[in-house]
Amino acid sequence: GAGVSQSPSNKVTEKGKDVELRCDPISGHTALYWYRQSLGQGLEFLIYFQGNSAPDKSGLPSDRFSAERTGGSVSTLTIQRTQQEDSAVYLCASSLEVLVSYEQYFGPGTRLTVT
Amino acid sequence: GDSVTQMEGPVTLSEEAFLTINCTYTATGYPSLFWYVQYPGEGLQLLLKATKADDKGSNKGFEATYRKETTSFHLEKGSVQVSDSAVYFCALSAGAGGTSYGKLTFGQGTILTVHP
């Protein structure tokens, strides 16, 4: 079946512009996660959704970052007024539920470059 | 908070050599432990997992045992192949009450290169 998909695969934007990153989870997965992978910080958690609600937003780096999920499916991560330090690969993952033993399936990522 | 410490890389081995990548963790509660692998140009994928103490996860010849007494989850393979060249990430997801509940906390990753 279809895996987690993300779009765009690559995004180059100028400093100060807003960007939207999209994630389509595996059908039927109620949990959705956003992570960021960068050279300096490794893989870091940003936010997760159980259904449409986000119980834990502690990983969002600043108030320029926001995310939403609608219909228990597609999620959008928005970064406002992008900065060069936002350059990274943004990964989305989904799992059946938010339980420790359930595998998270990762998408291919969106590579964001802020110039 | 919860954390994962992974051995520094990169690791370079010859084909058929024995592999160990060390991983230790700090967590409250009873975490589940994972090894994820990222092959060149591909996304992260689960390699193996263990959900309770003394469990052994295994897949594709790789093994790791959940050691609660030493808070470790070292990855091993008896005979590596060129196709095992990738980046390996140790990760944990804590149980209820842990700071990593519902999310994966990753180690820094170890780059493995296997030469013929």
GROMACS .gro file of C-alpha atoms in nm, chain A:
model
  115
    1GLY     CA    1   0.000   0.000   0.000
    2ALA     CA    2   0.094   0.366  -0.020
    3GLY     CA    3   0.343   0.494   0.233
    4VAL     CA    4   0.377   0.836   0.389
    5SER     CA    5   0.412   1.104   0.125
    6GLN     CA    6   0.546   1.455   0.161
    7SER     CA    7   0.545   1.756  -0.066
    8PRO     CA    8   0.734   1.934  -0.195
    9SER     CA    9   1.044   1.715  -0.194
   10ASN     CA   10   1.264   2.023  -0.217
   11LYS     CA   11   1.193   2.384  -0.134
   12VAL     CA   12   1.423   2.681  -0.173
   13THR     CA   13   1.297   3.004  -0.023
   14GLU     CA   14   1.429   3.345   0.060
   15LYS     CA   15   1.482   3.452   0.416
   16GLY     CA   16   1.170   3.612   0.557
   17LYS     CA   17   0.922   3.426   0.337
   18ASP     CA   18   0.660   3.182   0.468
   19VAL     CA   19   0.658   2.815   0.365
   20GLU     CA   20   0.409   2.531   0.394
   21LEU     CA   21   0.512   2.167   0.404
   22ARG     CA   22   0.257   1.894   0.349
   23CYS     CA   23   0.231   1.539   0.481
   24ASP     CA   24  -0.007   1.263   0.373
   25PRO     CA   25   0.003   0.979   0.628
   26ILE     CA   26  -0.071   0.614   0.568
   27SER     CA   27  -0.445   0.563   0.545
   28GLY     CA   28  -0.594   0.462   0.879
   29HIS     CA   29  -0.304   0.590   1.088
   30THR     CA   30  -0.437   0.812   1.365
   31ALA     CA   31  -0.100   0.940   1.486
   32LEU     CA   32   0.116   1.177   1.284
   33TYR     CA   33   0.457   1.318   1.374
   34TRP     CA   34   0.686   1.589   1.246
   35TYR     CA   35   1.065   1.575   1.293
   36ARG     CA   36   1.352   1.783   1.166
   37GLN     CA   37   1.691   1.651   1.055
   38SER     CA   38   1.979   1.891   1.038
   39LEU     CA   39   2.357   1.860   1.048
   40GLY     CA   40   2.396   2.048   1.372
   41GLN     CA   41   2.100   1.912   1.567
   42GLY     CA   42   2.054   1.560   1.434
   43LEU     CA   43   1.698   1.429   1.436
   44GLU     CA   44   1.467   1.629   1.661
   45PHE     CA   45   1.100   1.598   1.739
   46LEU     CA   46   0.876   1.891   1.652
   47ILE     CA   47   0.512   1.799   1.714
   48TYR     CA   48   0.269   1.509   1.702
   49PHE     CA   49  -0.103   1.470   1.638
   50GLN     CA   50  -0.347   1.219   1.776
   51GLY     CA   51  -0.636   1.260   1.537
   52ASN     CA   52  -0.664   1.633   1.478
   53SER     CA   53  -0.533   1.742   1.816
   54ALA     CA   54  -0.173   1.813   1.910
   55PRO     CA   55  -0.117   1.720   2.278
   56ASP     CA   56   0.254   1.801   2.266
   57LYS     CA   57   0.387   2.109   2.090
   58SER     CA   58   0.700   2.129   2.304
   59GLY     CA   59   0.936   2.057   2.020
   60LEU     CA   60   0.841   2.350   1.801
   61PRO     CA   61   1.155   2.572   1.795
   62SER     CA   62   0.973   2.906   1.802
   63ASP     CA   63   0.634   3.068   1.753
   64ARG     CA   64   0.717   3.100   1.382
   65PHE     CA   65   0.642   2.730   1.355
   66SER     CA   66   0.287   2.596   1.352
   67ALA     CA   67   0.113   2.283   1.235
   68GLU     CA   68  -0.237   2.163   1.178
   69ARG     CA   69  -0.410   1.845   1.080
   70THR     CA   70  -0.753   1.825   0.926
   71GLY     CA   71  -0.992   1.535   0.888
   72GLY     CA   72  -0.753   1.312   1.080
   73SER     CA   73  -0.544   1.286   0.768
   74VAL     CA   74  -0.331   1.549   0.590
   75SER     CA   75  -0.107   1.772   0.798
   76THR     CA   76   0.061   2.100   0.713
   77LEU     CA   77   0.368   2.242   0.885
   78THR     CA   78   0.398   2.617   0.838
   79ILE     CA   79   0.711   2.818   0.899
   80GLN     CA   80   0.663   3.195   0.898
   81ARG     CA   81   0.938   3.450   0.830
   82THR     CA   82   1.191   3.177   0.754
   83GLN     CA   83   1.546   3.209   0.882
   84GLN     CA   84   1.864   3.043   0.757
   85GLU     CA   85   1.874   2.821   1.066
   86ASP     CA   86   1.543   2.670   0.952
   87SER     CA   87   1.727   2.497   0.666
   88ALA     CA   88   1.690   2.123   0.726
   89VAL     CA   89   1.510   1.812   0.610
   90TYR     CA   90   1.159   1.800   0.757
   91LEU     CA   91   1.035   1.446   0.811
   92CYS     CA   92   0.682   1.330   0.866
   93ALA     CA   93   0.589   0.995   1.016
   94SER     CA   94   0.266   0.817   1.098
   95SER     CA   95   0.163   0.522   1.313
   96LEU     CA   96  -0.157   0.336   1.389
   97GLU     CA   97  -0.185   0.501   1.729
   98VAL     CA   98   0.028   0.692   1.975
   99LEU     CA   99   0.155   0.392   2.166
  100VAL     CA  100   0.518   0.329   2.245
  101SER     CA  101   0.535  -0.006   2.073
  102TYR     CA  102   0.382   0.098   1.744
  103GLU     CA  103   0.621   0.149   1.456
  104GLN     CA  104   0.644   0.495   1.306
  105TYR     CA  105   0.663   0.495   0.925
  106PHE     CA  106   0.859   0.782   0.780
  107GLY     CA  107   0.810   0.978   0.461
  108PRO     CA  108   1.097   1.076   0.229
  109GLY     CA  109   1.117   1.427   0.375
  110THR     CA  110   1.111   1.782   0.244
  111ARG     CA  111   1.451   1.946   0.208
  112LEU     CA  112   1.413   2.314   0.295
  113THR     CA  113   1.685   2.560   0.201
  114VAL     CA  114   1.657   2.919   0.317
  115THR     CA  115   1.882   3.158   0.124
   0.00000   0.00000   0.00000
